[in-house]
Amino acid sequence: MTRCWSCGEVVDDADRYHPACLVQLFGLRALPELDVDTAQLQTLALAMVGRTSISGVQKKLSVRLDHRRRTLQIAVDGDRYILKPQAGTFAHLPENEWLTQRIAAMAGVKVPPCALISLRDGTLAYIVRRFDRTDDGGKLAMEDFCQLAELAPADKYEASAEQCGKLVRRHANEPLIELLRLYRQFVFAWWVGNGDMHLKNLALLRHEDGRYRLSPAYDQLNTHLALPKDRMALSLCGKRDNVKPETLRELAQRFAIGQRAAERVLREIHAALPRALALVAEAPLPEAMRETYAAMLQSRVPPVPPSEA
Ligand SMILES: Nc1ncnc2c1ncn2[C@@H]1O[C@H](COP(=O)(O)OP(=O)(O)O)[C@@H](O)[C@H]1O
Ligand SMILES: [Mg+2]
Ligand SMILES: [Zn+2]
């Protein structure tokens, strides 16, 4: 069975992607040729955007889609896509990020269109469509939680989920809806072992209607595949580890989201487990990483709330 490298669902053996998925990501029914390989990426360090990731050195490039030539070109000024190739430090970060984004979608976390893409040298890179661009090439304002909290980038770990909740309450136009989304993102981060959800990996996006909403989720991955004992970047009710179902319920109370709404989130994440495990089992990762990922999903999945039992 072959899985689409964009949506993760089953696809005809001959194809690597569903045409519809390519349309959603690139606006094209065929895969555009990516005009770059890892060796070139090294020499194109000038085009580097952003700073560091968990690896500290995973280079990211912004790429632009040239419709006429069907080529994704590197653009120094940044454009419609962000490309994250293999890193020098930890293996398989692009595959890990893609897989985690797919599981996020299953768990009801909003994610931007993304895919794995094979570079000319055969290595896989993660490519994601920017959500801060409009169809006419305009730019949407984005403020990450570090900026909202008026903290320096170096202090991106110096906060808690509860403080993030307060930022959303203060700055989002519809706080109750956005708090529920933030809650889902924190429960999800714990579930998949994402120890890198710090203040710069959360942001509010100013939409074209002028309203501030939580941005689609980005930079999500299971950091335990690289760092086995990794803890949460931000504490959840005082805990960066050993988060229990009670901790998740307490967080819902701190966010002041209704118990029923919170339980629906936990239930939906619980319900995503079988599909998530099926995808992990076939993900393009070494067996040991697939096993670590699956074990984490199984051990941390929120139990079905009592109201459903
Ligand atoms: N799909 C996206 N659309 C728009 N901006 C994004 C997207 N993904 C990431 N970003 C922005 O780019 C920055 C770096 O990307 P990220 O995935 O966090 O890489 P890193 O691993 O280097 O932290 C993020 O902090 C965010 O501001
Ligand atoms: Mg980041
Ligand atoms: Zn697909």
mmCIF file of C-alpha atoms and ligand atoms in Angstrom:
data_model
loop_
_atom_site.group_PDB
_atom_site.id
_atom_site.type_symbol
_atom_site.label_atom_id
_atom_site.label_comp_id
_atom_site.label_asym_id
_atom_site.label_seq_id
_atom_site.Cartn_x
_atom_site.Cartn_y
_atom_site.Cartn_z
ATOM 1 C CA MET A 1 0.000 0.000 0.000
ATOM 2 C CA THR A 2 1.310 3.412 -0.959
ATOM 3 C CA ARG A 3 0.434 6.542 0.974
ATOM 4 C CA CYS A 4 0.199 10.040 -0.453
ATOM 5 C CA TRP A 5 3.164 12.134 0.683
ATOM 6 C CA SER A 6 0.862 15.070 1.170
ATOM 7 C CA CYS A 7 -2.339 13.887 2.905
ATOM 8 C CA GLY A 8 -1.065 10.495 4.108
ATOM 9 C CA GLU A 9 -4.076 8.584 2.764
ATOM 10 C CA VAL A 10 -3.862 5.599 0.419
ATOM 11 C CA VAL A 11 -2.934 6.429 -3.164
ATOM 12 C CA ASP A 12 -2.465 4.340 -6.339
ATOM 13 C CA ASP A 13 0.844 2.554 -6.296
ATOM 14 C CA ALA A 14 2.029 4.400 -9.371
ATOM 15 C CA ASP A 15 1.572 7.808 -7.777
ATOM 16 C CA ARG A 16 3.313 9.473 -4.898
ATOM 17 C CA TYR A 17 0.569 12.092 -4.400
ATOM 18 C CA HIS A 18 -3.139 12.530 -5.068
ATOM 19 C CA PRO A 19 -3.528 15.062 -7.891
ATOM 20 C CA ALA A 20 -6.079 16.864 -5.703
ATOM 21 C CA CYS A 21 -3.483 17.166 -2.923
ATOM 22 C CA LEU A 22 -0.989 18.680 -5.361
ATOM 23 C CA VAL A 23 -3.645 21.130 -6.476
ATOM 24 C CA GLN A 24 -4.287 22.100 -2.884
ATOM 25 C CA LEU A 25 -0.593 22.597 -2.158
ATOM 26 C CA PHE A 26 0.805 23.926 -5.439
ATOM 27 C CA GLY A 27 -2.205 24.726 -7.614
ATOM 28 C CA LEU A 28 -0.883 22.125 -10.100
ATOM 29 C CA ARG A 29 -1.963 18.555 -10.838
ATOM 30 C CA ALA A 30 1.619 17.366 -11.318
ATOM 31 C CA LEU A 31 4.519 17.685 -8.938
ATOM 32 C CA PRO A 32 6.645 20.714 -9.792
ATOM 33 C CA GLU A 33 10.319 19.984 -10.094
ATOM 34 C CA LEU A 34 12.253 21.219 -7.136
ATOM 35 C CA ASP A 35 15.221 23.020 -8.537
ATOM 36 C CA VAL A 36 17.558 22.271 -5.687
ATOM 37 C CA ASP A 37 19.481 19.535 -3.900
ATOM 38 C CA THR A 38 21.107 19.262 -0.512
ATOM 39 C CA ALA A 39 24.545 20.232 -1.783
ATOM 40 C CA GLN A 40 23.118 23.404 -3.270
ATOM 41 C CA LEU A 41 21.284 24.099 -0.047
ATOM 42 C CA GLN A 42 24.600 24.229 1.757
ATOM 43 C CA THR A 43 25.985 26.819 -0.630
ATOM 44 C CA LEU A 44 22.783 28.834 -0.538
ATOM 45 C CA ALA A 45 23.117 29.684 3.111
ATOM 46 C CA LEU A 46 22.454 33.300 2.191
ATOM 47 C CA ALA A 47 18.889 32.370 1.487
ATOM 48 C CA MET A 48 18.448 31.063 4.988
ATOM 49 C CA VAL A 49 15.465 32.383 6.832
ATOM 50 C CA GLY A 50 14.471 32.062 10.436
ATOM 51 C CA ARG A 51 16.787 30.912 13.120
ATOM 52 C CA THR A 52 17.185 27.604 14.832
ATOM 53 C CA SER A 53 15.079 24.531 15.372
ATOM 54 C CA ILE A 54 15.537 21.743 17.913
ATOM 55 C CA SER A 55 18.526 20.758 15.863
ATOM 56 C CA GLY A 56 19.801 24.292 15.876
ATOM 57 C CA VAL A 57 20.942 23.924 12.306
ATOM 58 C CA GLN A 58 18.056 22.658 10.231
ATOM 59 C CA LYS A 59 18.298 25.048 7.318
ATOM 60 C CA LYS A 60 15.078 26.465 5.990
ATOM 61 C CA LEU A 61 14.599 28.195 2.706
ATOM 62 C CA SER A 62 11.672 30.081 1.370
ATOM 63 C CA VAL A 63 10.670 28.915 -2.061
ATOM 64 C CA ARG A 64 8.603 30.419 -4.792
ATOM 65 C CA LEU A 65 6.554 28.523 -7.337
ATOM 66 C CA ASP A 66 7.186 29.511 -10.913
ATOM 67 C CA HIS A 67 3.992 28.336 -12.617
ATOM 68 C CA ARG A 68 5.365 28.629 -16.106
ATOM 69 C CA ARG A 69 8.449 26.540 -15.421
ATOM 70 C CA ARG A 70 6.765 24.373 -12.798
ATOM 71 C CA THR A 71 9.771 24.774 -10.612
ATOM 72 C CA LEU A 72 10.076 25.639 -6.965
ATOM 73 C CA GLN A 73 12.763 28.218 -6.798
ATOM 74 C CA ILE A 74 14.641 29.464 -3.855
ATOM 75 C CA ALA A 75 13.697 33.028 -3.100
ATOM 76 C CA VAL A 76 15.839 34.999 -0.734
ATOM 77 C CA ASP A 77 13.002 37.330 0.224
ATOM 78 C CA GLY A 78 10.735 34.464 1.103
ATOM 79 C CA ASP A 79 7.537 33.563 -0.645
ATOM 80 C CA ARG A 80 4.733 31.083 -0.710
ATOM 81 C CA TYR A 81 6.453 28.006 0.721
ATOM 82 C CA ILE A 82 8.898 27.059 3.391
ATOM 83 C CA LEU A 83 11.204 24.149 2.657
ATOM 84 C CA LYS A 84 12.882 22.259 5.482
ATOM 85 C CA PRO A 85 15.506 19.790 4.225
ATOM 86 C CA GLN A 86 17.345 17.135 6.241
ATOM 87 C CA ALA A 87 19.343 18.517 9.153
ATOM 88 C CA GLY A 88 22.962 17.828 9.948
ATOM 89 C CA THR A 89 22.321 16.877 13.567
ATOM 90 C CA PHE A 90 19.237 14.693 13.952
ATOM 91 C CA ALA A 91 18.072 12.273 11.304
ATOM 92 C CA HIS A 92 14.652 12.332 9.653
ATOM 93 C CA LEU A 93 13.295 15.618 10.996
ATOM 94 C CA PRO A 94 11.367 16.367 7.752
ATOM 95 C CA GLU A 95 9.620 12.975 7.846
ATOM 96 C CA ASN A 96 8.934 13.405 11.562
ATOM 97 C CA GLU A 97 7.403 16.851 11.015
ATOM 98 C CA TRP A 98 5.268 15.716 8.096
ATOM 99 C CA LEU A 99 3.988 12.688 10.031
ATOM 100 C CA THR A 100 3.200 14.821 13.056
ATOM 101 C CA GLN A 101 1.294 17.330 10.933
ATOM 102 C CA ARG A 102 -0.761 14.486 9.427
ATOM 103 C CA ILE A 103 -1.614 13.147 12.881
ATOM 104 C CA ALA A 104 -2.496 16.684 13.944
ATOM 105 C CA ALA A 105 -5.005 16.913 11.119
ATOM 106 C CA MET A 106 -6.541 13.609 12.255
ATOM 107 C CA ALA A 107 -6.834 15.020 15.771
ATOM 108 C CA GLY A 108 -8.653 18.127 14.558
ATOM 109 C CA VAL A 109 -5.685 20.504 14.803
ATOM 110 C CA LYS A 110 -5.702 22.944 11.906
ATOM 111 C CA VAL A 111 -2.543 22.588 9.796
ATOM 112 C CA PRO A 112 -1.399 24.218 6.534
ATOM 113 C CA PRO A 113 -1.102 22.140 3.327
ATOM 114 C CA CYS A 114 2.243 20.358 3.403
ATOM 115 C CA ALA A 115 4.094 17.424 1.879
ATOM 116 C CA LEU A 116 7.253 15.427 1.776
ATOM 117 C CA ILE A 117 9.185 16.039 -1.391
ATOM 118 C CA SER A 118 12.165 14.207 -2.800
ATOM 119 C CA LEU A 119 15.105 16.425 -3.647
ATOM 120 C CA ARG A 120 17.334 15.765 -6.625
ATOM 121 C CA ASP A 121 19.791 13.855 -4.453
ATOM 122 C CA GLY A 122 17.015 11.546 -3.226
ATOM 123 C CA THR A 123 16.746 12.984 0.290
ATOM 124 C CA LEU A 124 13.327 13.959 1.605
ATOM 125 C CA ALA A 125 12.447 17.500 2.551
ATOM 126 C CA TYR A 126 9.348 18.925 4.233
ATOM 127 C CA ILE A 127 7.537 21.627 2.309
ATOM 128 C CA VAL A 128 4.711 23.715 3.697
ATOM 129 C CA ARG A 129 2.549 26.415 2.229
ATOM 130 C CA ARG A 130 2.772 29.725 4.053
ATOM 131 C CA PHE A 131 -0.455 30.738 5.755
ATOM 132 C CA ASP A 132 0.585 34.365 6.111
ATOM 133 C CA ARG A 133 0.214 35.108 2.402
ATOM 134 C CA THR A 134 -2.964 36.107 0.563
ATOM 135 C CA ASP A 135 -3.909 34.972 -2.945
ATOM 136 C CA ASP A 136 -2.942 38.341 -4.397
ATOM 137 C CA GLY A 137 0.544 38.107 -2.912
ATOM 138 C CA GLY A 138 -0.207 40.214 0.135
ATOM 139 C CA LYS A 139 1.118 39.489 3.584
ATOM 140 C CA LEU A 140 -0.882 38.860 6.749
ATOM 141 C CA ALA A 141 0.456 40.114 10.049
ATOM 142 C CA MET A 142 1.557 37.424 12.456
ATOM 143 C CA GLU A 143 2.562 37.845 16.070
ATOM 144 C CA ASP A 144 4.106 34.944 17.889
ATOM 145 C CA PHE A 145 3.450 34.432 21.591
ATOM 146 C CA CYS A 146 6.944 35.610 22.489
ATOM 147 C CA GLN A 147 6.113 38.980 20.939
ATOM 148 C CA LEU A 148 2.651 39.027 22.510
ATOM 149 C CA ALA A 149 4.200 38.355 25.923
ATOM 150 C CA GLU A 150 6.824 41.052 25.243
ATOM 151 C CA LEU A 151 9.609 38.599 25.941
ATOM 152 C CA ALA A 152 12.966 38.305 24.212
ATOM 153 C CA PRO A 153 13.310 35.331 21.812
ATOM 154 C CA ALA A 154 15.793 33.720 24.230
ATOM 155 C CA ASP A 155 13.007 33.542 26.824
ATOM 156 C CA LYS A 156 10.729 31.457 24.623
ATOM 157 C CA TYR A 157 10.682 28.627 27.197
ATOM 158 C CA GLU A 158 9.997 30.914 30.135
ATOM 159 C CA ALA A 159 6.248 30.535 30.172
ATOM 160 C CA SER A 160 3.354 28.187 30.732
ATOM 161 C CA ALA A 161 0.337 26.982 28.808
ATOM 162 C CA GLU A 162 -1.817 28.984 31.237
ATOM 163 C CA GLN A 163 0.049 32.181 30.296
ATOM 164 C CA CYS A 164 -0.522 31.376 26.619
ATOM 165 C CA GLY A 165 -4.206 31.079 27.432
ATOM 166 C CA LYS A 166 -4.134 34.569 28.921
ATOM 167 C CA LEU A 167 -2.465 35.961 25.799
ATOM 168 C CA VAL A 168 -5.191 34.457 23.635
ATOM 169 C CA ARG A 169 -7.897 35.777 25.952
ATOM 170 C CA ARG A 170 -6.409 39.251 25.681
ATOM 171 C CA HIS A 171 -5.534 39.412 21.983
ATOM 172 C CA ALA A 172 -7.826 37.113 19.991
ATOM 173 C CA ASN A 173 -11.090 38.490 18.673
ATOM 174 C CA GLU A 174 -13.086 35.422 19.649
ATOM 175 C CA PRO A 175 -11.229 34.185 22.731
ATOM 176 C CA LEU A 176 -13.485 31.245 23.545
ATOM 177 C CA ILE A 177 -13.088 29.669 20.115
ATOM 178 C CA GLU A 178 -9.354 30.322 20.028
ATOM 179 C CA LEU A 179 -8.811 29.080 23.590
ATOM 180 C CA LEU A 180 -10.416 25.798 22.652
ATOM 181 C CA ARG A 181 -8.096 25.547 19.650
ATOM 182 C CA LEU A 182 -5.085 26.360 21.842
ATOM 183 C CA TYR A 183 -6.191 23.731 24.339
ATOM 184 C CA ARG A 184 -6.373 21.136 21.572
ATOM 185 C CA GLN A 185 -2.885 22.112 20.451
ATOM 186 C CA PHE A 186 -1.432 21.658 23.943
ATOM 187 C CA VAL A 187 -3.126 18.290 24.466
ATOM 188 C CA PHE A 188 -1.901 17.258 21.038
ATOM 189 C CA ALA A 189 1.683 18.394 21.766
ATOM 190 C CA TRP A 190 1.741 16.282 24.908
ATOM 191 C CA TRP A 191 0.222 13.286 23.090
ATOM 192 C CA VAL A 192 2.774 13.234 20.251
ATOM 193 C CA GLY A 193 5.754 14.105 22.437
ATOM 194 C CA ASN A 194 6.379 17.532 20.988
ATOM 195 C CA GLY A 195 8.812 19.113 23.411
ATOM 196 C CA ASP A 196 9.434 22.081 21.153
ATOM 197 C CA MET A 197 6.138 23.960 21.435
ATOM 198 C CA HIS A 198 7.578 27.139 22.883
ATOM 199 C CA LEU A 199 6.392 30.741 22.607
ATOM 200 C CA LYS A 200 7.800 31.224 19.106
ATOM 201 C CA ASN A 201 6.015 28.154 17.796
ATOM 202 C CA LEU A 202 2.598 29.618 18.624
ATOM 203 C CA ALA A 203 1.195 32.671 16.916
ATOM 204 C CA LEU A 204 -1.860 34.770 16.284
ATOM 205 C CA LEU A 205 -2.549 35.560 12.656
ATOM 206 C CA ARG A 206 -4.387 38.689 11.550
ATOM 207 C CA HIS A 207 -6.806 37.469 8.893
ATOM 208 C CA GLU A 208 -7.999 39.484 5.928
ATOM 209 C CA ASP A 209 -11.134 40.390 7.872
ATOM 210 C CA GLY A 210 -8.854 42.088 10.410
ATOM 211 C CA ARG A 211 -9.554 39.555 13.154
ATOM 212 C CA TYR A 212 -6.826 37.855 15.150
ATOM 213 C CA ARG A 213 -7.037 34.083 15.343
ATOM 214 C CA LEU A 214 -4.609 31.342 16.353
ATOM 215 C CA SER A 215 -2.525 30.502 13.279
ATOM 216 C CA PRO A 216 -2.561 26.997 11.812
ATOM 217 C CA ALA A 217 -0.113 24.789 13.701
ATOM 218 C CA TYR A 218 3.528 24.751 12.577
ATOM 219 C CA ASP A 219 6.880 23.289 13.651
ATOM 220 C CA GLN A 220 5.243 20.278 15.277
ATOM 221 C CA LEU A 221 7.232 17.067 15.655
ATOM 222 C CA ASN A 222 7.863 14.222 18.056
ATOM 223 C CA THR A 223 11.088 15.474 19.611
ATOM 224 C CA HIS A 224 11.496 12.202 21.543
ATOM 225 C CA LEU A 225 12.654 10.520 18.341
ATOM 226 C CA ALA A 226 15.753 12.700 18.610
ATOM 227 C CA LEU A 227 15.859 13.415 22.356
ATOM 228 C CA PRO A 228 14.339 10.459 24.242
ATOM 229 C CA LYS A 229 13.685 12.125 27.601
ATOM 230 C CA ASP A 230 12.482 15.437 26.210
ATOM 231 C CA ARG A 231 10.034 17.466 28.314
ATOM 232 C CA MET A 232 7.364 19.969 27.343
ATOM 233 C CA ALA A 233 8.801 23.343 26.339
ATOM 234 C CA LEU A 234 6.030 25.126 28.251
ATOM 235 C CA SER A 235 4.615 23.800 31.499
ATOM 236 C CA LEU A 236 1.033 22.548 31.723
ATOM 237 C CA CYS A 237 -0.309 23.388 35.181
ATOM 238 C CA GLY A 238 3.232 23.221 36.517
ATOM 239 C CA LYS A 239 4.176 20.035 34.662
ATOM 240 C CA ARG A 240 6.610 19.572 31.822
ATOM 241 C CA ASP A 241 6.511 15.812 32.216
ATOM 242 C CA ASN A 242 4.137 13.198 33.659
ATOM 243 C CA VAL A 243 1.109 15.070 32.387
ATOM 244 C CA LYS A 244 -1.916 13.097 33.572
ATOM 245 C CA PRO A 245 -5.514 13.137 32.383
ATOM 246 C CA GLU A 246 -6.260 15.226 35.508
ATOM 247 C CA THR A 247 -3.610 17.715 34.382
ATOM 248 C CA LEU A 248 -5.379 18.070 31.043
ATOM 249 C CA ARG A 249 -8.721 18.638 32.778
ATOM 250 C CA GLU A 250 -7.133 21.168 35.108
ATOM 251 C CA LEU A 251 -5.713 23.009 32.099
ATOM 252 C CA ALA A 252 -9.204 23.221 30.615
ATOM 253 C CA GLN A 253 -10.378 24.811 33.849
ATOM 254 C CA ARG A 254 -7.522 27.305 33.796
ATOM 255 C CA PHE A 255 -8.490 28.210 30.249
ATOM 256 C CA ALA A 256 -12.094 28.516 31.457
ATOM 257 C CA ILE A 257 -13.381 26.472 28.563
ATOM 258 C CA GLY A 258 -16.461 24.429 29.331
ATOM 259 C CA GLN A 259 -16.014 20.880 30.580
ATOM 260 C CA ARG A 260 -18.080 19.444 27.751
ATOM 261 C CA ALA A 261 -16.085 21.266 25.090
ATOM 262 C CA ALA A 262 -12.819 20.125 26.665
ATOM 263 C CA GLU A 263 -14.018 16.537 26.863
ATOM 264 C CA ARG A 264 -14.980 16.641 23.212
ATOM 265 C CA VAL A 265 -11.374 17.602 22.396
ATOM 266 C CA LEU A 266 -10.010 14.708 24.480
ATOM 267 C CA ARG A 267 -12.504 12.327 22.908
ATOM 268 C CA GLU A 268 -11.613 13.419 19.371
ATOM 269 C CA ILE A 269 -7.920 12.966 20.053
ATOM 270 C CA HIS A 270 -8.624 9.558 21.559
ATOM 271 C CA ALA A 271 -10.642 8.633 18.466
ATOM 272 C CA ALA A 272 -7.732 9.551 16.175
ATOM 273 C CA LEU A 273 -5.460 6.894 17.718
ATOM 274 C CA PRO A 274 -6.164 3.952 15.344
ATOM 275 C CA ARG A 275 -5.709 6.015 12.196
ATOM 276 C CA ALA A 276 -2.615 7.670 13.630
ATOM 277 C CA LEU A 277 -1.060 4.284 14.469
ATOM 278 C CA ALA A 278 -1.842 2.986 10.987
ATOM 279 C CA LEU A 279 -0.048 5.946 9.432
ATOM 280 C CA VAL A 280 2.927 5.722 11.803
ATOM 281 C CA ALA A 281 3.321 2.044 10.890
ATOM 282 C CA GLU A 282 3.808 2.979 7.243
ATOM 283 C CA ALA A 283 5.655 6.268 7.637
ATOM 284 C CA PRO A 284 8.977 6.704 5.823
ATOM 285 C CA LEU A 285 10.989 6.406 9.048
ATOM 286 C CA PRO A 286 13.295 3.680 10.411
ATOM 287 C CA GLU A 287 11.495 0.954 12.319
ATOM 288 C CA ALA A 288 12.903 2.007 15.701
ATOM 289 C CA MET A 289 11.498 5.518 15.256
ATOM 290 C CA ARG A 290 8.119 4.193 14.168
ATOM 291 C CA GLU A 291 8.030 1.997 17.267
ATOM 292 C CA THR A 292 8.987 4.867 19.567
ATOM 293 C CA TYR A 293 6.335 7.059 17.992
ATOM 294 C CA ALA A 294 3.627 4.396 18.243
ATOM 295 C CA ALA A 295 4.480 3.614 21.874
ATOM 296 C CA MET A 296 4.202 7.287 22.753
ATOM 297 C CA LEU A 297 0.803 7.647 21.083
ATOM 298 C CA GLN A 298 -0.469 4.575 22.909
ATOM 299 C CA SER A 299 0.850 5.466 26.331
ATOM 300 C CA ARG A 300 -0.209 9.118 26.286
ATOM 301 C CA VAL A 301 -3.550 9.028 24.519
ATOM 302 C CA PRO A 302 -6.195 10.763 26.658
ATOM 303 C CA PRO A 303 -8.609 8.156 28.035
ATOM 304 C CA VAL A 304 -12.222 8.414 26.969
ATOM 305 C CA PRO A 305 -13.896 10.792 29.432
ATOM 306 C CA PRO A 306 -16.241 9.140 31.960
ATOM 307 C CA SER A 307 -19.338 10.693 30.379
ATOM 308 C CA GLU A 308 -18.792 8.417 27.360
ATOM 309 C CA ALA A 309 -17.794 5.266 29.231
HETATM 310 N N1 LIG B 1 3.304 27.492 7.136
HETATM 311 C C1 LIG B 1 3.781 28.648 7.596
HETATM 312 N N2 LIG B 1 3.269 29.828 7.181
HETATM 313 C C2 LIG B 1 3.767 30.996 7.622
HETATM 314 N N3 LIG B 1 4.774 31.108 8.491
HETATM 315 C C3 LIG B 1 5.330 29.972 8.954
HETATM 316 C C4 LIG B 1 4.876 28.693 8.537
HETATM 317 N N4 LIG B 1 5.634 27.749 9.158
HETATM 318 C C5 LIG B 1 6.516 28.421 9.902
HETATM 319 N N5 LIG B 1 6.346 29.763 9.803
HETATM 320 C C6 LIG B 1 7.134 30.833 10.413
HETATM 321 O O1 LIG B 1 8.504 30.554 10.210
HETATM 322 C C7 LIG B 1 9.176 30.414 11.441
HETATM 323 C C8 LIG B 1 10.152 29.251 11.383
HETATM 324 O O2 LIG B 1 9.481 28.053 11.027
HETATM 325 P P1 LIG B 1 9.540 26.790 11.970
HETATM 326 O O3 LIG B 1 8.751 25.711 11.306
HETATM 327 O O4 LIG B 1 9.130 27.164 13.352
HETATM 328 O O5 LIG B 1 11.073 26.403 11.877
HETATM 329 P P2 LIG B 1 12.183 26.167 12.995
HETATM 330 O O6 LIG B 1 12.289 24.678 13.095
HETATM 331 O O7 LIG B 1 13.398 26.786 12.455
HETATM 332 O O8 LIG B 1 11.733 26.817 14.270
HETATM 333 C C9 LIG B 1 8.079 30.183 12.483
HETATM 334 O O9 LIG B 1 8.447 30.663 13.741
HETATM 335 C C10 LIG B 1 6.920 30.965 11.903
HETATM 336 O O10 LIG B 1 7.018 32.318 12.255
HETATM 337 MG MG MG B 2 10.038 27.060 15.207
HETATM 338 ZN ZN ZN B 3 -3.219 13.008 -0.819
#
